[in-house]
Coordinates of C-alpha atoms in Angstrom, one line a residue:
M1 CA 0.0 0.0 0.0
N2 CA 1.5 3.3 -1.0
L3 CA 1.9 6.3 1.2
E4 CA -0.9 8.3 -0.4
A5 CA -3.4 5.4 0.0
L6 CA -2.4 5.1 3.7
Q7 CA -2.9 8.8 4.3
N8 CA -6.2 8.8 2.5
L9 CA -7.5 5.9 4.5
F10 CA -6.7 7.6 7.7
K11 CA -8.2 10.9 6.6
T12 CA -11.5 9.3 5.6
H13 CA -11.8 6.8 8.5
K14 CA -10.4 8.6 11.5
E15 CA -12.7 8.0 14.5
K16 CA -13.8 11.5 15.3
D17 CA -15.4 10.6 18.6
L18 CA -11.9 9.8 20.1
Y19 CA -9.5 12.7 20.7
G20 CA -6.7 13.5 23.1
R21 CA -5.0 11.5 25.8
Y22 CA -7.8 10.7 28.2
I23 CA -9.6 7.7 26.7
F24 CA -11.6 5.3 29.0
S25 CA -14.5 2.9 28.8
D26 CA -17.2 5.6 28.5
H27 CA -15.5 6.8 25.3
I28 CA -15.3 3.4 23.5
T29 CA -18.6 1.9 24.6
P30 CA -20.6 3.7 21.9
L31 CA -18.0 2.6 19.3
I32 CA -18.3 -1.0 20.5
K33 CA -22.0 -0.7 20.0
K34 CA -21.6 0.9 16.5
H35 CA -19.5 -2.0 15.3
T36 CA -21.4 -4.9 16.8
S37 CA -23.5 -5.4 13.6
L38 CA -20.4 -6.1 11.6
F39 CA -17.9 -7.6 13.9
D40 CA -18.0 -10.2 16.7
I41 CA -17.4 -8.3 19.9
P42 CA -17.7 -10.5 23.0
I43 CA -17.0 -9.5 26.6
I44 CA -14.0 -11.7 27.4
G45 CA -13.5 -10.7 31.1
K46 CA -13.8 -8.1 33.8
S47 CA -11.3 -5.8 35.4
V48 CA -10.6 -5.6 39.1
L49 CA -13.5 -3.0 39.5
G50 CA -15.8 -5.0 37.3
E51 CA -15.5 -3.1 34.0
S52 CA -16.0 -5.1 30.8
I53 CA -13.0 -6.1 28.7
H54 CA -14.0 -6.5 25.0
A55 CA -12.4 -8.3 22.1
I56 CA -13.2 -7.1 18.5
K57 CA -12.9 -10.0 16.0
I58 CA -12.5 -9.0 12.4
G59 CA -11.8 -11.1 9.2
T60 CA -12.2 -14.7 8.3
G61 CA -8.7 -15.8 7.3
K62 CA -6.4 -18.6 8.6
I63 CA -3.6 -16.2 9.8
K64 CA -4.5 -15.2 13.3
I65 CA -3.3 -11.8 14.8
L66 CA -3.9 -10.7 18.3
M67 CA -3.5 -7.0 19.3
W68 CA -4.1 -5.4 22.7
S69 CA -4.0 -1.8 23.8
Q70 CA -4.1 0.2 27.0
M71 CA -2.5 -2.5 29.1
H72 CA -1.1 0.7 30.7
G73 CA -4.2 2.8 31.3
N74 CA -2.6 6.1 30.5
E75 CA -1.3 5.0 27.1
S76 CA -4.2 5.7 24.8
T77 CA -2.8 6.6 21.4
T78 CA -2.9 3.1 20.1
T79 CA -6.5 2.6 21.2
K80 CA -7.5 5.5 19.0
A81 CA -5.6 4.0 16.1
L82 CA -7.4 0.7 16.6
F83 CA -10.8 2.3 16.2
D84 CA -9.6 4.2 13.2
L85 CA -8.6 0.8 11.8
C86 CA -12.0 -0.7 12.7
N87 CA -13.7 2.1 10.6
V88 CA -11.5 1.1 7.7
F89 CA -12.4 -2.6 8.0
A90 CA -16.1 -1.7 8.3
D91 CA -16.2 0.6 5.3
S92 CA -13.4 0.2 2.9
D93 CA -13.6 -2.0 -0.2
S94 CA -10.1 -1.5 -1.4
E95 CA -8.4 -4.6 -2.8
I96 CA -5.7 -4.6 -0.1
I97 CA -8.2 -4.3 2.8
L98 CA -10.3 -7.1 1.3
K99 CA -7.2 -9.3 1.0
I100 CA -6.4 -8.7 4.7
L101 CA -9.9 -9.6 5.8
S102 CA -10.0 -12.8 3.7
R103 CA -6.6 -14.0 4.7
C104 CA -6.4 -12.9 8.4
T105 CA -8.5 -13.1 11.5
I106 CA -7.7 -10.1 13.6
V107 CA -8.6 -9.8 17.3
M108 CA -8.2 -6.4 19.0
I109 CA -8.5 -5.9 22.7
P110 CA -8.8 -2.2 22.7
M111 CA -8.6 -1.6 26.4
L112 CA -7.1 -4.3 28.6
N113 CA -6.9 -2.1 31.7
P114 CA -10.1 -0.1 31.9
D115 CA -9.7 0.7 35.5
G116 CA -6.2 2.2 34.9
A117 CA -7.7 4.0 31.8
R118 CA -10.4 5.7 33.9
A119 CA -7.9 6.7 36.6
Y120 CA -5.3 7.6 34.0
T121 CA -2.6 5.5 35.6
R122 CA -0.1 3.0 34.2
V123 CA -1.2 0.3 36.7
N124 CA -4.5 -1.4 37.4
A125 CA -6.8 -0.9 40.3
N126 CA -4.6 -3.1 42.5
E127 CA -1.6 -0.9 41.5
I128 CA 0.0 -3.7 39.6
D129 CA 1.8 -3.2 36.3
L130 CA 0.1 -5.7 34.0
N131 CA 3.2 -5.8 31.8
R132 CA 5.2 -7.3 34.7
D133 CA 2.6 -9.9 35.5
A134 CA 3.0 -12.3 32.6
Q135 CA 4.3 -15.1 34.7
A136 CA 2.5 -14.5 38.1
L137 CA -0.8 -13.9 36.4
S138 CA -2.0 -12.4 39.7
Q139 CA -4.5 -9.9 38.2
P140 CA -7.8 -10.6 36.4
E141 CA -6.8 -8.5 33.4
S142 CA -3.6 -10.5 33.0
K143 CA -5.6 -13.8 33.1
V144 CA -8.0 -12.4 30.5
L145 CA -5.2 -11.8 28.0
R146 CA -3.5 -15.1 28.7
L147 CA -6.7 -17.1 28.4
Y148 CA -7.6 -15.5 25.2
F149 CA -4.1 -16.0 23.9
D150 CA -4.2 -19.7 24.8
G151 CA -7.6 -20.2 23.2
F152 CA -7.0 -18.1 20.0
K153 CA -3.5 -19.4 19.4
P154 CA -2.3 -16.4 17.4
D155 CA 0.3 -16.5 14.7
F156 CA 1.3 -12.9 15.4
C157 CA 1.0 -10.6 18.4
F158 CA 1.0 -6.8 18.5
N159 CA 1.7 -5.3 21.9
L160 CA 0.5 -1.7 21.7
H161 CA 1.9 1.0 24.1
G162 CA 2.8 4.7 24.4
Q163 CA 6.1 6.2 25.6
R164 CA 7.1 9.4 27.3
T165 CA 8.5 12.5 25.6
I166 CA 12.0 11.9 27.0
F167 CA 13.1 9.5 24.3
S168 CA 15.3 10.3 21.4
A169 CA 16.0 8.1 18.4
G170 CA 19.6 7.3 19.1
K171 CA 22.1 9.8 20.4
T172 CA 20.5 12.6 18.3
N173 CA 18.2 15.6 18.6
H174 CA 15.5 13.6 16.9
P175 CA 12.5 12.6 19.1
A176 CA 11.5 8.9 19.0
T177 CA 8.1 9.6 17.4
V178 CA 7.4 5.9 17.0
S179 CA 9.4 3.0 18.5
F180 CA 9.4 -0.7 18.1
L181 CA 10.9 -3.9 19.6
A182 CA 11.1 -7.5 18.6
P183 CA 11.3 -8.7 22.2
A184 CA 13.9 -11.2 23.3
Q185 CA 12.7 -14.7 24.0
D186 CA 15.6 -16.0 26.1
E187 CA 18.3 -14.7 28.4
L188 CA 20.8 -14.6 25.6
C189 CA 18.6 -12.4 23.5
S190 CA 19.1 -14.8 20.7
V191 CA 18.1 -13.8 17.2
T192 CA 15.7 -16.7 16.7
E193 CA 13.6 -17.5 13.7
T194 CA 10.6 -16.2 15.5
R195 CA 12.3 -12.9 16.3
K196 CA 13.6 -12.6 12.7
I197 CA 10.0 -12.5 11.5
A198 CA 9.1 -9.8 14.0
M199 CA 12.2 -7.9 13.1
E200 CA 11.4 -8.1 9.3
L201 CA 8.0 -6.7 9.9
I202 CA 9.5 -3.8 11.8
V203 CA 11.9 -3.2 9.0
K204 CA 8.9 -3.0 6.5
I205 CA 7.1 -0.5 8.8
N206 CA 10.2 1.6 9.3
E207 CA 10.6 1.9 5.5
G208 CA 7.2 3.4 5.3
L209 CA 7.7 5.8 8.2
Q210 CA 11.1 7.1 7.1
M211 CA 9.4 8.8 4.1
Q212 CA 7.5 11.0 6.6
I213 CA 9.5 11.1 9.8
P214 CA 13.1 10.5 8.9
H215 CA 15.4 9.7 11.8
Q216 CA 12.4 9.7 14.2
V217 CA 12.0 5.9 14.6
G218 CA 13.7 4.1 17.4
I219 CA 14.2 0.6 18.9
Y220 CA 13.9 -0.3 22.5
D221 CA 16.7 -2.2 24.4
D222 CA 15.9 -5.9 24.1
S223 CA 17.0 -7.0 27.6
F224 CA 15.0 -10.1 28.4
N225 CA 12.4 -10.0 31.1
I226 CA 10.1 -13.1 31.2
N227 CA 7.6 -11.2 33.4
C228 CA 6.9 -8.9 30.4
V229 CA 4.0 -10.1 28.2
G230 CA 5.9 -9.5 24.9
D231 CA 8.9 -11.5 26.1
T232 CA 6.6 -14.3 27.3
F233 CA 4.6 -14.6 24.1
Q234 CA 7.8 -14.4 22.0
S235 CA 9.2 -17.3 24.2
F236 CA 6.2 -19.3 23.0
D237 CA 7.5 -18.9 19.4
V238 CA 4.8 -16.4 18.4
P239 CA 6.3 -13.5 16.5
T240 CA 5.5 -10.5 18.8
L241 CA 6.0 -6.8 18.0
L242 CA 6.0 -4.0 20.6
F243 CA 4.6 -0.7 19.2
E244 CA 5.3 2.5 21.1
A245 CA 3.5 5.8 20.3
G246 CA 6.0 8.6 21.1
H247 CA 6.3 12.3 20.6
Y248 CA 6.0 14.5 17.5
K249 CA 6.7 18.2 17.7
D250 CA 3.9 20.0 19.6
D251 CA 1.8 16.9 19.4
Y252 CA 1.0 16.5 23.1
N253 CA -2.5 15.2 22.3
R254 CA -0.8 12.5 20.2
E255 CA -3.0 13.1 17.2
V256 CA -0.2 13.2 14.6
V257 CA 1.4 10.1 16.1
R258 CA -2.0 8.4 16.0
E259 CA -1.8 8.4 12.2
Y260 CA 1.7 6.9 12.2
I261 CA 0.5 4.1 14.5
F262 CA -2.4 3.6 12.2
Q263 CA -0.1 3.4 9.2
S264 CA 2.3 1.1 11.0
L265 CA -0.5 -1.4 11.8
L266 CA -1.8 -1.4 8.2
I267 CA 1.7 -1.9 6.8
A268 CA 2.3 -4.9 9.1
L269 CA -1.1 -6.4 8.3
E270 CA -0.6 -6.1 4.5
C271 CA 2.8 -7.7 4.8
I272 CA 1.4 -10.6 6.8
A273 CA -1.6 -11.1 4.5
S274 CA 0.7 -11.0 1.4
G275 CA 2.8 -13.8 2.9
N276 CA 5.9 -11.7 2.2
V277 CA 7.5 -11.9 5.6
K278 CA 9.7 -15.0 6.1
G279 CA 12.3 -13.6 8.4
E280 CA 15.0 -13.5 5.7
N281 CA 15.3 -9.8 5.5
F282 CA 15.7 -8.9 9.2
A283 CA 19.2 -7.4 9.2
P284 CA 18.2 -3.7 8.6
Y285 CA 16.4 -4.0 12.0
F286 CA 19.8 -3.5 13.6
D287 CA 20.3 -0.2 11.7
I288 CA 17.4 1.4 13.5
P289 CA 18.8 3.5 16.3
Q290 CA 18.2 2.5 19.9
N291 CA 16.2 4.8 22.1
E292 CA 18.1 7.1 24.4
K293 CA 16.7 9.4 27.2
L294 CA 18.0 12.7 25.9
F295 CA 14.9 14.9 25.7
F296 CA 13.1 17.3 28.1
D297 CA 9.9 19.1 27.3
I298 CA 11.6 22.5 27.8
I299 CA 15.2 23.6 28.3
V300 CA 16.0 27.1 29.3
R301 CA 19.7 27.7 28.5
N302 CA 22.1 30.1 29.9
A303 CA 20.1 31.1 32.9
T304 CA 21.5 32.6 36.1
I305 CA 20.6 30.8 39.4
N306 CA 22.6 31.5 42.6
D307 CA 25.0 33.7 40.6
S308 CA 25.9 30.8 38.3
I309 CA 25.1 30.3 34.6
C310 CA 23.4 27.0 34.0
D311 CA 20.7 25.3 32.0
V312 CA 17.2 24.4 33.4
A313 CA 15.2 21.4 32.3
I314 CA 11.4 21.3 32.6
Q315 CA 9.4 18.1 32.3
F316 CA 5.6 18.0 32.1
Q317 CA 3.8 15.8 34.6
E318 CA 0.5 14.5 33.3
K319 CA -2.3 15.0 35.8
L320 CA -6.0 14.1 35.6
V321 CA -8.0 17.2 36.7
D322 CA -11.8 17.5 36.2
N323 CA -11.8 14.8 33.5
R324 CA -9.1 16.3 31.5
I325 CA -5.3 15.9 31.3
E326 CA -3.3 18.9 32.4
F327 CA 0.5 19.1 31.7
M328 CA 2.1 20.5 34.8
P329 CA 5.7 21.9 34.3
V330 CA 8.2 20.6 36.9
I331 CA 11.8 21.6 37.2
E332 CA 13.7 18.3 36.5
K333 CA 17.3 19.3 36.3
I334 CA 19.6 22.4 36.9
S335 CA 23.1 21.9 35.4
S336 CA 25.0 22.0 32.2
L337 CA 22.7 20.2 29.7
N338 CA 24.9 20.3 26.6
D339 CA 24.2 16.6 25.9
F340 CA 20.4 17.0 26.1
Y341 CA 17.7 18.5 24.0
G342 CA 14.4 20.3 24.6
H343 CA 11.3 19.9 22.5
K344 CA 11.2 23.6 23.1
E345 CA 14.4 25.6 23.9
V346 CA 14.8 29.1 25.1
N347 CA 18.0 31.1 25.6
A348 CA 17.8 33.2 28.8
N349 CA 21.0 35.1 27.8
G350 CA 22.1 35.3 31.4
A351 CA 18.7 36.4 32.9
V352 CA 18.0 35.4 36.5
L353 CA 15.4 32.6 36.9
S354 CA 13.5 32.4 40.1
T355 CA 10.3 31.1 41.7
Q356 CA 7.1 33.1 41.9
N357 CA 8.3 34.3 45.3
Q358 CA 11.6 35.5 43.8
Q359 CA 13.6 32.7 45.4
P360 CA 16.3 30.7 43.5
L361 CA 14.8 28.1 41.3
Y362 CA 15.2 24.5 42.5
V363 CA 14.7 20.9 41.3
G364 CA 11.1 19.8 42.0
Y365 CA 9.6 23.3 41.7
E366 CA 6.2 22.9 40.1
N367 CA 4.4 25.9 38.6
D368 CA 2.9 27.2 35.4
F369 CA 5.6 29.9 35.2
V370 CA 8.9 31.1 36.5
L371 CA 10.3 34.6 36.9
M372 CA 12.9 35.7 34.4
N373 CA 14.5 38.9 35.6
N374 CA 11.4 39.3 37.8
E375 CA 9.0 39.0 34.8
R376 CA 6.6 36.1 34.4
F377 CA 7.8 33.5 31.9
S378 CA 5.1 30.9 31.0
L379 CA 6.0 27.2 31.0
K380 CA 2.6 26.0 29.9
L381 CA 1.9 24.3 26.6

C-alpha cells in the first residue's frame, strides 16, 4: 500500500469521537455498539473493579493476529488507532483491505486495563503493572489476556503502548516519534527464527515511516524479562511486536502520532496477509537506532541561578484534573545540559530565573511559570 493510500484511509476513516490523551470505557462503549452489527465483539472478562473487557474479532482468514492496547491505562494513542482501523475494515472495499480480511482473522482488545484508563494510571486498580505480570498472572486482566491467547492461538501478536517525551531516536536531537521492539525470547537475546519474522515486519514498517518522519523511529533495548508479556509470548514462538507511540513536535495530544501508528498497523497487516515476511530480510532492523533518554519538554539555556550560569530542564507531569489531562511543568534538572535536547528551547541570555516568590529556582519546583529577571515567563503548553 503506497503512502498516499495510507494517508487517504486515515483521513477518511479517523474516528472523530476519540481525541486527546484521556480515553476510557465511556468513550469506547458507543463505538463498540456501533461495530457490533459487523464484527464479533464479545466481553472476554472483567477488570478488578468490574469493568468489561472486550475483544473485537475481524476477518475470516487462517492467519491469526492478536492485538491489545491500554495494558497501561494512560497509554491511549494506540487505542485511537485501533478504532480508526475498525472504521477502515467496516467501510473500505479496497483490494488490499479485502485481502487482509480474507486471509487474516484479527482480534483487537482495545482496552485491557479499563480501571487504569479511567484513573489515567499506568497500573491497574490493585496498583500492579500488568506488563510485569505475565508469569505470576496475579491480576484478572492478565488472566483475561493469557486465556484469550491460549484459546485463540495467534500466529502474530502486536503489543501496543505509548512512551514518554523523554526518548530520542539514538544519540541525536530527533525525538522517538514511534518506537518498536522484537522482544527477546531468552536470556541470551538470541536472534531466533521467531524474532527474525518480527524484526522483518518492523523493517517494513520503518521503510514506510522514514518517508514521513526521517530519523524519528527508534528501537527499545531488548533486555530479556520473562515477566513482560511480549517476552513471554515471544518465548512461546509467536512473533511479537512492541509498538510505542511517542512524541512529535507540539503533538501532546498524540493526534499526529496516532496516524503513524495507524499506518504502521496497516503496513504490518498487509505484509502478513501477502505472505511476504519469512524472516529472511531482518538485518536492517539493527540499523534502526536504539532509544536514548536525551529529551526534556523545555530547556532554558544560559540562565542565572545563585549567581551561576546553567541550563534548566522542565518536564511536564500529566495529571487528571476534572476529567481532562493537564500538563504541569516541573523543574527536573539544573546543570549544564549540553548533551540533552528540549522539545522547546529558550535562551535566557544570562537572565535570572526564580520562583514566583523570587527565590532561587530548585529541582522539583512545580508551577505554570517562573520569573525571568522578575518578569513572568510561562512554562505552559
